[in-house]
mmCIF file of C-alpha atoms (C1' of nucleotides) in Angstrom:
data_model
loop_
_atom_site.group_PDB
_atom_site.id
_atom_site.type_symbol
_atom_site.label_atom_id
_atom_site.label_comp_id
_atom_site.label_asym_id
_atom_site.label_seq_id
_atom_site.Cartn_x
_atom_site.Cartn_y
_atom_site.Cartn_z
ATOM 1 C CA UNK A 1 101.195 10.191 95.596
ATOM 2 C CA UNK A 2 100.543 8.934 92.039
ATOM 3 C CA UNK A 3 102.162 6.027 90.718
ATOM 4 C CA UNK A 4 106.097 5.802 90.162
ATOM 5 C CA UNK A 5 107.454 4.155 87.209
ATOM 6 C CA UNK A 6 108.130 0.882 88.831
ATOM 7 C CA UNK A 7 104.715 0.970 90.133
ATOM 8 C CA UNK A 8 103.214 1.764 86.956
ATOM 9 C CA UNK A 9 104.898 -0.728 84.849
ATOM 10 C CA UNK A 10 104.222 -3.003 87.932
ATOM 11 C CA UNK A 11 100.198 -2.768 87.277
ATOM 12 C CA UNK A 12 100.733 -3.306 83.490
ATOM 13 C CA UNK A 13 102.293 -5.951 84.230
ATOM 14 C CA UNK A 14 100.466 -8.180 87.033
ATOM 15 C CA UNK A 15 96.835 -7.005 84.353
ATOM 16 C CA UNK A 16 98.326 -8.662 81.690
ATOM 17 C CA UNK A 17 99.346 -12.164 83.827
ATOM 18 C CA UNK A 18 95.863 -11.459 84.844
ATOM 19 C CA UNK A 19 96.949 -11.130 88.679
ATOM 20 C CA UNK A 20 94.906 -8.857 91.209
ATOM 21 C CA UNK A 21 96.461 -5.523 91.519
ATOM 22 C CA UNK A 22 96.844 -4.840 95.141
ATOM 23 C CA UNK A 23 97.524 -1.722 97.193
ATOM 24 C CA UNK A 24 99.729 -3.789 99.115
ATOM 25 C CA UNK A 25 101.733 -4.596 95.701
ATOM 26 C CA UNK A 26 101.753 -1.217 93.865
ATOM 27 C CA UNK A 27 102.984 0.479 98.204
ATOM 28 C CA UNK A 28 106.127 -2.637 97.852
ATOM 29 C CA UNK A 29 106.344 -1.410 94.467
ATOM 30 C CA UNK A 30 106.753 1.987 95.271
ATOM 31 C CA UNK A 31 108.658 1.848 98.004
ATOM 32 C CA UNK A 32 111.496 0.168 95.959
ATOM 33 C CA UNK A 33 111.434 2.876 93.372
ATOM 34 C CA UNK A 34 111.724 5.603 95.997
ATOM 35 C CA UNK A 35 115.011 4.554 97.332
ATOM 36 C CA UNK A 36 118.498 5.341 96.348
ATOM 37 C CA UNK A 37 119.708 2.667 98.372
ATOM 38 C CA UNK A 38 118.640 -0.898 97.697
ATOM 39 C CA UNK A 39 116.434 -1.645 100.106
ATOM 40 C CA UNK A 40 116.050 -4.628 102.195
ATOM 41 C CA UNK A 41 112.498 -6.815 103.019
ATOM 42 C CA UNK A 42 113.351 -5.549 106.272
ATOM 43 C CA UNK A 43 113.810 -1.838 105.482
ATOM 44 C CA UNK A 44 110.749 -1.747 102.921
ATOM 45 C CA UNK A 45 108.469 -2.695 106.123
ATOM 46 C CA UNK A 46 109.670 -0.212 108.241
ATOM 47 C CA UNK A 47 109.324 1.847 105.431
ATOM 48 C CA UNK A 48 105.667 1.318 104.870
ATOM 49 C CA UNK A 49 105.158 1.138 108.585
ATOM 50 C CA UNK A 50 106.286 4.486 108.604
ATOM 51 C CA UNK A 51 104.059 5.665 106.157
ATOM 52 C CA UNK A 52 101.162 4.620 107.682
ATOM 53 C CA UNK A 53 100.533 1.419 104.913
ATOM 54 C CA UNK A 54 101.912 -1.192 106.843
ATOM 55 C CA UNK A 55 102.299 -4.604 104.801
ATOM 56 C CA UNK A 56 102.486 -8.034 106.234
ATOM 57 C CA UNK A 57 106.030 -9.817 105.839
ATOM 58 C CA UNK A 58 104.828 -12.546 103.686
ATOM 59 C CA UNK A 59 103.153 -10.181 101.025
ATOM 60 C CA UNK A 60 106.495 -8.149 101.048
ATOM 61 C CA UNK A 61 108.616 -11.741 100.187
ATOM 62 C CA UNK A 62 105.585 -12.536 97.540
ATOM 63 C CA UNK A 63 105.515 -9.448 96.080
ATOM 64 C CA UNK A 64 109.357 -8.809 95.410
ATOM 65 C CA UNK A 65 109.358 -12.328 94.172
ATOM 66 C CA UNK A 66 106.799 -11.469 92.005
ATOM 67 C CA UNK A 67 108.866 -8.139 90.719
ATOM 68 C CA UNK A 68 111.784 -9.801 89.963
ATOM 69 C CA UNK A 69 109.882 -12.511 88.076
ATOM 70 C CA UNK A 70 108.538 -9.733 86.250
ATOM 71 C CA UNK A 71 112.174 -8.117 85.291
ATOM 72 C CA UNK A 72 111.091 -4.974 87.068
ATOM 73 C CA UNK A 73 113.450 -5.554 89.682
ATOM 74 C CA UNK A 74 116.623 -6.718 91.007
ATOM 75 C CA UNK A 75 117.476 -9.198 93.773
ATOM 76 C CA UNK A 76 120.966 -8.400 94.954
ATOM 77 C CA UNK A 77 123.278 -10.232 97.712
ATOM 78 C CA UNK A 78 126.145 -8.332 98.705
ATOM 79 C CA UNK A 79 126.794 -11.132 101.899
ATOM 80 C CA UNK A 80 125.464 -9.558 104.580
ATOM 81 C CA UNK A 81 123.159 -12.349 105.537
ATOM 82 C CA UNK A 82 120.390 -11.208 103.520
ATOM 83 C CA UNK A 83 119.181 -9.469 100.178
ATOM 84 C CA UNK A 84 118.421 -6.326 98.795
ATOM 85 C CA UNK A 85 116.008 -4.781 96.094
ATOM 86 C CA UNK A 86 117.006 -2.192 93.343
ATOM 87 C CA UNK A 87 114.437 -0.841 90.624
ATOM 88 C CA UNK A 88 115.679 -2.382 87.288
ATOM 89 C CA UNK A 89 115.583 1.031 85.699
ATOM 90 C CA UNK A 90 117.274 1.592 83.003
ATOM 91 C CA UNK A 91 120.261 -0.077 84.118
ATOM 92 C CA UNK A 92 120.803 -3.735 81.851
ATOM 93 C CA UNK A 93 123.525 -4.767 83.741
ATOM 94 C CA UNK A 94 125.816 -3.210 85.764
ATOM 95 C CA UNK A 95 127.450 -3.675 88.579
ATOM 96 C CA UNK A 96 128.794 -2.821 92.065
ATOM 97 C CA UNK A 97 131.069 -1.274 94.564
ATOM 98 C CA UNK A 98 130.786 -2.249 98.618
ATOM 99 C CA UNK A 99 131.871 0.121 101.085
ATOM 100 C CA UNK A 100 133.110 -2.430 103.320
ATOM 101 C CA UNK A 101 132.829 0.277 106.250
ATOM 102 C CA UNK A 102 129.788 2.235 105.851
ATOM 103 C CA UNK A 103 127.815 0.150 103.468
ATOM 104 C CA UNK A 104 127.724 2.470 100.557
ATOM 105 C CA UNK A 105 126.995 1.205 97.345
ATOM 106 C CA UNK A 106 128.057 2.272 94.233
ATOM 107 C CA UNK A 107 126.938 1.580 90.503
ATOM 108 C CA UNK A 108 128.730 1.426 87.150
ATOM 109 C CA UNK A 109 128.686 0.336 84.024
ATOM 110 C CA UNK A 110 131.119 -1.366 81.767
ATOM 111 C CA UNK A 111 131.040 -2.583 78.767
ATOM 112 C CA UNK A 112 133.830 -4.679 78.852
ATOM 113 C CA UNK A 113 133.227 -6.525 81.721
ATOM 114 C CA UNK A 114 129.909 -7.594 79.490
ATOM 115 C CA UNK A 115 132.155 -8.595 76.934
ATOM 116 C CA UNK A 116 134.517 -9.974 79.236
ATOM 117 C CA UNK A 117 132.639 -12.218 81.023
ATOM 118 C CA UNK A 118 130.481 -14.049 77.990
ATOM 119 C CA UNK A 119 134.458 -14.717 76.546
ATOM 120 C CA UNK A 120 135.478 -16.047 79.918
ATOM 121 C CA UNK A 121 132.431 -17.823 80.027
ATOM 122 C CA UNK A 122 132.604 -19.346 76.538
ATOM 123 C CA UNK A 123 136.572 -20.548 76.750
ATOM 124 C CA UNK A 124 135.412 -22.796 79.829
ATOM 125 C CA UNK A 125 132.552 -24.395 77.530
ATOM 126 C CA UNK A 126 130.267 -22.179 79.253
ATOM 127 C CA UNK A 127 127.038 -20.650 77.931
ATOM 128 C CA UNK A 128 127.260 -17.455 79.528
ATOM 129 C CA UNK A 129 123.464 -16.265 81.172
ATOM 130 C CA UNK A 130 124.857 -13.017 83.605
ATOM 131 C CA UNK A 131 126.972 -12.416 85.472
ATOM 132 C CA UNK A 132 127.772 -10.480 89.227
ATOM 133 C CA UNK A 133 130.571 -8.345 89.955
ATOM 134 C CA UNK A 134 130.991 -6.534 93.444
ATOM 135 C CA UNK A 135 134.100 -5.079 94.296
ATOM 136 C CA UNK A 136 134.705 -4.280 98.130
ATOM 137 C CA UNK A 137 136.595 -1.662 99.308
ATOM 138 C CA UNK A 138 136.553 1.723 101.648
ATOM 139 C CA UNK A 139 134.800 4.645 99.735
ATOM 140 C CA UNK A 140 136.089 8.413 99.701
ATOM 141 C CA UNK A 141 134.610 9.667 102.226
ATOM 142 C CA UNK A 142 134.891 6.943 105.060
ATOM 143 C CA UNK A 143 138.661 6.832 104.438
ATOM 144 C CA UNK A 144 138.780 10.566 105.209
ATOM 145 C CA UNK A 145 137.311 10.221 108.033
ATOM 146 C CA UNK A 146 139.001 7.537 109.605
ATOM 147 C CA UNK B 1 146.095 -39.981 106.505
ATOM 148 C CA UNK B 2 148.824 -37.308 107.249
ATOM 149 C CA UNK B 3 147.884 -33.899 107.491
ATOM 150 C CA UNK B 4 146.969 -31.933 104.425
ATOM 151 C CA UNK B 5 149.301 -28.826 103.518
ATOM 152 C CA UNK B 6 145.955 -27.174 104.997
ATOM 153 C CA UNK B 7 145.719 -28.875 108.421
ATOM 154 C CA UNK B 8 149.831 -28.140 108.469
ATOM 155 C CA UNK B 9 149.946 -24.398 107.577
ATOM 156 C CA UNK B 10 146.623 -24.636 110.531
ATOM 157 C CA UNK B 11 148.578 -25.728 112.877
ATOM 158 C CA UNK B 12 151.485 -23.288 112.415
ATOM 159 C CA UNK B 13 148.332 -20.902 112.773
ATOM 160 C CA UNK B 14 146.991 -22.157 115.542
ATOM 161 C CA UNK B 15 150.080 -22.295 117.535
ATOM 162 C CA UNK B 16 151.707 -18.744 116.383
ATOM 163 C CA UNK B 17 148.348 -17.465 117.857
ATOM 164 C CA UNK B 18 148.906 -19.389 120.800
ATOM 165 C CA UNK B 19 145.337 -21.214 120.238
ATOM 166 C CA UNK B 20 144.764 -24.944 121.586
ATOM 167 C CA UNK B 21 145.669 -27.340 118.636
ATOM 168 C CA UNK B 22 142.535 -29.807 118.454
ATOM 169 C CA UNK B 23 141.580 -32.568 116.871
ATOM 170 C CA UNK B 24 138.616 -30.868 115.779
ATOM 171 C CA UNK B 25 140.110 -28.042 114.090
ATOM 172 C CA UNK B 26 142.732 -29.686 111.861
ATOM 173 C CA UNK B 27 139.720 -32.773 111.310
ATOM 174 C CA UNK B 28 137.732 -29.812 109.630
ATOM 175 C CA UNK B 29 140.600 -28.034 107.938
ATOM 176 C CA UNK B 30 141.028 -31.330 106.525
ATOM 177 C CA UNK B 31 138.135 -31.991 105.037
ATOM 178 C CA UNK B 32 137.974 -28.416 104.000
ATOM 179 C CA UNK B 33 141.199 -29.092 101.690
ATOM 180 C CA UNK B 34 140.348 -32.677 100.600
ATOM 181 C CA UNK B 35 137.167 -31.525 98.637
ATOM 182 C CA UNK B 36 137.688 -30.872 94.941
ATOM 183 C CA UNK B 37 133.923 -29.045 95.069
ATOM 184 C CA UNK B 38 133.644 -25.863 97.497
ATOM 185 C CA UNK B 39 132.287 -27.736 100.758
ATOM 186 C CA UNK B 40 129.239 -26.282 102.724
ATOM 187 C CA UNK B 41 129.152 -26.475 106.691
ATOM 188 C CA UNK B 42 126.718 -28.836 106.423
ATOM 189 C CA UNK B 43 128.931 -31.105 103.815
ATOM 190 C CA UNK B 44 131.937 -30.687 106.266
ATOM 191 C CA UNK B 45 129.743 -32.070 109.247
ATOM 192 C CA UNK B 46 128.027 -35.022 107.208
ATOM 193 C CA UNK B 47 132.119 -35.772 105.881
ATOM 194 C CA UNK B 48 132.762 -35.889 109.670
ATOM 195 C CA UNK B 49 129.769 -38.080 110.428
ATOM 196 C CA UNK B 50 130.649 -40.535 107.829
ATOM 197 C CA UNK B 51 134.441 -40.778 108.682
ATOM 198 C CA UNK B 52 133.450 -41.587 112.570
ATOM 199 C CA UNK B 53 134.822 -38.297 113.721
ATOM 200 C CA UNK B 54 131.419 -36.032 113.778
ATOM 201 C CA UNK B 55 131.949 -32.482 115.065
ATOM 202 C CA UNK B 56 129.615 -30.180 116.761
ATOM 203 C CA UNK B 57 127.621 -27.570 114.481
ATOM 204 C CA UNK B 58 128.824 -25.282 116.315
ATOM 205 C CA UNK B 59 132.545 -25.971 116.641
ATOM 206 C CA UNK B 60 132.599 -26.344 112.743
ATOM 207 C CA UNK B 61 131.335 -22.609 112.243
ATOM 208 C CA UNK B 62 133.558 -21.701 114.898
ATOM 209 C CA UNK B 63 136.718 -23.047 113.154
ATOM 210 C CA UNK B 64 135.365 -22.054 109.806
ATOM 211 C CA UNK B 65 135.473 -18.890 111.032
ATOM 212 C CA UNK B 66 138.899 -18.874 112.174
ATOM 213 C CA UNK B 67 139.912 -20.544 109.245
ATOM 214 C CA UNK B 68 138.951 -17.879 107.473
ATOM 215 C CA UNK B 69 140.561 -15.165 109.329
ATOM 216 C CA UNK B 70 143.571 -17.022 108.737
ATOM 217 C CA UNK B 71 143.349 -16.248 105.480
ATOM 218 C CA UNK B 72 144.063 -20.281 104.424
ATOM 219 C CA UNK B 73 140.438 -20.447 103.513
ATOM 220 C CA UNK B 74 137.920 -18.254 101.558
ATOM 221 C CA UNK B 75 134.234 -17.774 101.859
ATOM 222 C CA UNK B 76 132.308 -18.292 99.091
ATOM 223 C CA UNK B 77 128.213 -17.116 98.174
ATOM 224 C CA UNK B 78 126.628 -18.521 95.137
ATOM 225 C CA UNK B 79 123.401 -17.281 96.203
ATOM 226 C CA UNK B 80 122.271 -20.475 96.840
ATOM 227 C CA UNK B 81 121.296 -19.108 100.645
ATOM 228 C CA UNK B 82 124.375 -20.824 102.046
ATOM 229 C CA UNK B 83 128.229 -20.276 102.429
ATOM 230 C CA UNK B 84 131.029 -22.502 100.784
ATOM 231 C CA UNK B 85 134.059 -22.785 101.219
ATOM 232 C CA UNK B 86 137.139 -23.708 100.001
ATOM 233 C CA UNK B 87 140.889 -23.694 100.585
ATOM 234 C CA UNK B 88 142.772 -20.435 99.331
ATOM 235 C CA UNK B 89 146.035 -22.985 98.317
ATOM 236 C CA UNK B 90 148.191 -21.347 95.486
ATOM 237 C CA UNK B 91 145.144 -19.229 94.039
ATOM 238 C CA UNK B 92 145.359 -15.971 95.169
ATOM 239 C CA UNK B 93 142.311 -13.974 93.815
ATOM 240 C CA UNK B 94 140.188 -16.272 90.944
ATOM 241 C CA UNK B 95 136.647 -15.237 89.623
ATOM 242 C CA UNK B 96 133.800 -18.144 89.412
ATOM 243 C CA UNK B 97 131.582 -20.097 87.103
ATOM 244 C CA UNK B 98 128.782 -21.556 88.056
ATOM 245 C CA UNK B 99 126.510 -23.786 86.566
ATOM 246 C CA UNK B 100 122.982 -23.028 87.197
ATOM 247 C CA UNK B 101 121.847 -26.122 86.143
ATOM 248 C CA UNK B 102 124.042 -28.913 87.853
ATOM 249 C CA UNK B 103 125.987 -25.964 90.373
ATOM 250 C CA UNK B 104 129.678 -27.160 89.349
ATOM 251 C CA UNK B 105 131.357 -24.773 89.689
ATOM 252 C CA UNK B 106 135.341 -23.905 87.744
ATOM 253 C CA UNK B 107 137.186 -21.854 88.546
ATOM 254 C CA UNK B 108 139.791 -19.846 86.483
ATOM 255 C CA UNK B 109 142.442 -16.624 87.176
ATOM 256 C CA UNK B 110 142.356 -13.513 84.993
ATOM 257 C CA UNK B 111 145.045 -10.786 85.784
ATOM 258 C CA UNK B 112 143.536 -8.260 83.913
ATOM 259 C CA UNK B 113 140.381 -8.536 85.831
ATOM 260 C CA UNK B 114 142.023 -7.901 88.966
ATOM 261 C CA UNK B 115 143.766 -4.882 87.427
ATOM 262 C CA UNK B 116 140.143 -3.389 85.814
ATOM 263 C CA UNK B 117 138.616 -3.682 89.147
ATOM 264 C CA UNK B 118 141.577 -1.971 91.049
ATOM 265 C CA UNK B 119 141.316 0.787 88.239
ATOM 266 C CA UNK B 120 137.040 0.649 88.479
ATOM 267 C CA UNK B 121 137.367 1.005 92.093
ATOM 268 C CA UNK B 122 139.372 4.488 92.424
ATOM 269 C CA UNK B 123 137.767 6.171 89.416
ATOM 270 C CA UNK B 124 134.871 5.996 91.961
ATOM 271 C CA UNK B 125 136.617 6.919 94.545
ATOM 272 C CA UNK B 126 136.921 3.732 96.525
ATOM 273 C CA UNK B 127 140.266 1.999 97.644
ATOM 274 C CA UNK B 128 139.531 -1.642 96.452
ATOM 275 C CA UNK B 129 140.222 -4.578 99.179
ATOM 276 C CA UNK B 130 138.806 -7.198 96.721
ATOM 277 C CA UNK B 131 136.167 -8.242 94.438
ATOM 278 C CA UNK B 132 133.761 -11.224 93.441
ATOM 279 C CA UNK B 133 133.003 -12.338 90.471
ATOM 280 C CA UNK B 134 130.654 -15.301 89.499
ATOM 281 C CA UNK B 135 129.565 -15.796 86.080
ATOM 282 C CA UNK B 136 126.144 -18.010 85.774
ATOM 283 C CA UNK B 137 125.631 -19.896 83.243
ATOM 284 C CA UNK B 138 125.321 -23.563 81.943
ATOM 285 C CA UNK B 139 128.528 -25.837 81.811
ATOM 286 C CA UNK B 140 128.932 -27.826 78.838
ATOM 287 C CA UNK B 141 128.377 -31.178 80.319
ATOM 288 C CA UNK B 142 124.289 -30.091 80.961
ATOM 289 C CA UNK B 143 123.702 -28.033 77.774
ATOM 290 C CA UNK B 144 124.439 -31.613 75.932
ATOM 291 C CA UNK B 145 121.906 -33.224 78.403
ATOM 292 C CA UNK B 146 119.050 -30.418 77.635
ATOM 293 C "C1'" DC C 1 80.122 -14.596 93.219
ATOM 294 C "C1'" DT C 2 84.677 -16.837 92.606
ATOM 295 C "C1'" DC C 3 89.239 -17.227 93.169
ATOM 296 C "C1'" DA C 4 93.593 -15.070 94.450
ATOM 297 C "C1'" DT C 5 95.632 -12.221 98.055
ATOM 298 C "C1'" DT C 6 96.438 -10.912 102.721
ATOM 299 C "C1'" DG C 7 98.212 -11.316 107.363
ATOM 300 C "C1'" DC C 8 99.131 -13.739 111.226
ATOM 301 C "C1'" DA C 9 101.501 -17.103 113.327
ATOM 302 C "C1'" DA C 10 103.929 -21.268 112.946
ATOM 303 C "C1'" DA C 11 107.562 -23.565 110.374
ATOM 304 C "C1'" DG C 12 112.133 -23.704 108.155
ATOM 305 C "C1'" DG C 13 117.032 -23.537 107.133
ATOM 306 C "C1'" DA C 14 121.457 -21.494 108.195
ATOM 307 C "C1'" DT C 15 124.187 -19.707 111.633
ATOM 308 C "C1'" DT C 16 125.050 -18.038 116.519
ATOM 309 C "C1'" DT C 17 125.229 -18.090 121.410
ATOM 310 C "C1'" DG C 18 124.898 -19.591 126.540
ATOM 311 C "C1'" DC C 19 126.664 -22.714 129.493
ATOM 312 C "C1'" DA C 20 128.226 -26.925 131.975
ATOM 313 C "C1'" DC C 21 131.831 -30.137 130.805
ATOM 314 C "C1'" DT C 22 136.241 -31.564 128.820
ATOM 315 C "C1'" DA C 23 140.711 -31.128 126.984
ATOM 316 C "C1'" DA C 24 145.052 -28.531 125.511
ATOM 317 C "C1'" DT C 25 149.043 -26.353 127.212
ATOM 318 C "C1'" DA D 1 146.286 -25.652 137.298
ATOM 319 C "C1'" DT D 2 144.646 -22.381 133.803
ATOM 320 C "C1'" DT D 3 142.550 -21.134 130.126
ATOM 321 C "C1'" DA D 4 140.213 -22.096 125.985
ATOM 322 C "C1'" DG D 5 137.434 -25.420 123.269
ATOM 323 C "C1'" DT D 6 133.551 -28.578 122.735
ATOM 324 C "C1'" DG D 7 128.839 -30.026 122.240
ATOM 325 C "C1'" DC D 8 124.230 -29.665 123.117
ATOM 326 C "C1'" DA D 9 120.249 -27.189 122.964
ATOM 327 C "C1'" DA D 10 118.072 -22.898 122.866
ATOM 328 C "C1'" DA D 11 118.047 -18.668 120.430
ATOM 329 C "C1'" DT D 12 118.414 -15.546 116.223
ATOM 330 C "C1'" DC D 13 117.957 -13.967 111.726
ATOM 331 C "C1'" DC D 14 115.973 -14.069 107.233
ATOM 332 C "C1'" DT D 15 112.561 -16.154 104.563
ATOM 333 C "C1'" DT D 16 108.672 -19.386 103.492
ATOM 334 C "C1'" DT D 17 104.277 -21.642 104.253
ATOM 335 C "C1'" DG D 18 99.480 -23.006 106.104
ATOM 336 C "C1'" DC D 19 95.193 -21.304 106.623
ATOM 337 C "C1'" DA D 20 90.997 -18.476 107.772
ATOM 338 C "C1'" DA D 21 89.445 -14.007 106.698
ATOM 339 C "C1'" DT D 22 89.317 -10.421 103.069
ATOM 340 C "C1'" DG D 23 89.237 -8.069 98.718
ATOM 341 C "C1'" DA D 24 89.842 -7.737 93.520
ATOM 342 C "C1'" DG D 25 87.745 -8.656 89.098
#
DNA sequence: CTCATTGCAAAGGATTTGCACTAAT
DNA sequence: ATTAGTGCAAATCCTTTGCAATGAG
């Protein structure tokens, strides 16, 4: 049970803003960094329910706002009425594919869509800051079964 | 005030459906297609208000909805913890830029975007229905003002 | 000790739903 | 006449906030 990377980085970080470190913050922390999937608020409770560290709701929203202020992690929206969490990792920027039946998602990287996007951004008079891509569509294995 | 080619291609909707024709429906299809900037529900109801035809909440997510499943108008997410929307009209599939300062947003077509993410989505595996793009950044208009 | 965090419960904003009433076909 | 739509208000869902009790430094 000793510290993940996220959760690590996470206590560097909140000693040198000089912010308590909390079990309650390095548990969110870790719990983030465990999953494959990006979790939800919702899923990250159950999660520490689960485990026997239950967190109140309000230090879950406080403390991912407090990770993504950090750059540890980030907020995603893929329109399905709320948001999800992913570990920033080692991942700059990359970006996503929906399985619009089962929910799967899918990274990648690509460098020209980086590129891409701060030309496309530039020829509109934009200054380009990021940028989101998610493609939807049905992934291998749910089209086989269906 | 004639119906827009919106309310119009509605109505054909509506009635090839065999669903009632009301006031209501083609007064928010209208406002829908009158806005230059991507309306919210709650712009489309305070439009309503001010032209002395105020809808229900409820009626205007209700034909938002079918709107939308008529394919004549898309839903849009800027992460601003709200939908938009705006009428599909001539533009088939266009990507987003947003200003995160003053949230105008323009929008703009790129073909070979639409072909990457076609090609993106089955070197993963996935059959791609669509894909979102929004690009943040800061318009030209507000980097001047800064 | 002092000040920030925690957790609960209440508040909030967007969207949905139940239901009596009204209108479209 | 039938059948579906409308509007109101209550209900839901996700997220935020107020505040007394608690814990970190």
């Amino acid at each position: 049970m000793d510290g993940s990377a996220l959760s690590d980085a996470f206590r560097v970080y909140l000693r040198n803003h000089n912010l308590p470190v909390t079990p309650q913050r390095l548990a969110v922390a870790e719990v983030v960094s465990s999953r494959e999937r990006h979790a939800s608020a919702d899923e990250i409770a159950r999660a520490l329910s689960a485990g026997g560290r239950a967190v109140g709701t309000a230090t879950i929203y406080r403390t991912l706002e407090l990770l993504v202020r950090s750059g540890l992690v980030m907020e995603r929206d893929f329109g399905e009425g709320f948001k999800r969490y992913e570990s920033a990792r080692g991942m700059p920027q990359h970006e996503h594919l929906f399985c619009t039946t089962c929910g799967a998602v899918v990274e990648f990287e690509d460098d020209r869509l980086d590129r891409m996007s701060t030309l496309l951004a530039e020829s509109h008079g934009f200054t380009r800051s990021s940028h989101r891509l998610v493609i939807y569509g049905v992934c291998a294995a749910c089209r086989r079964a269906s």
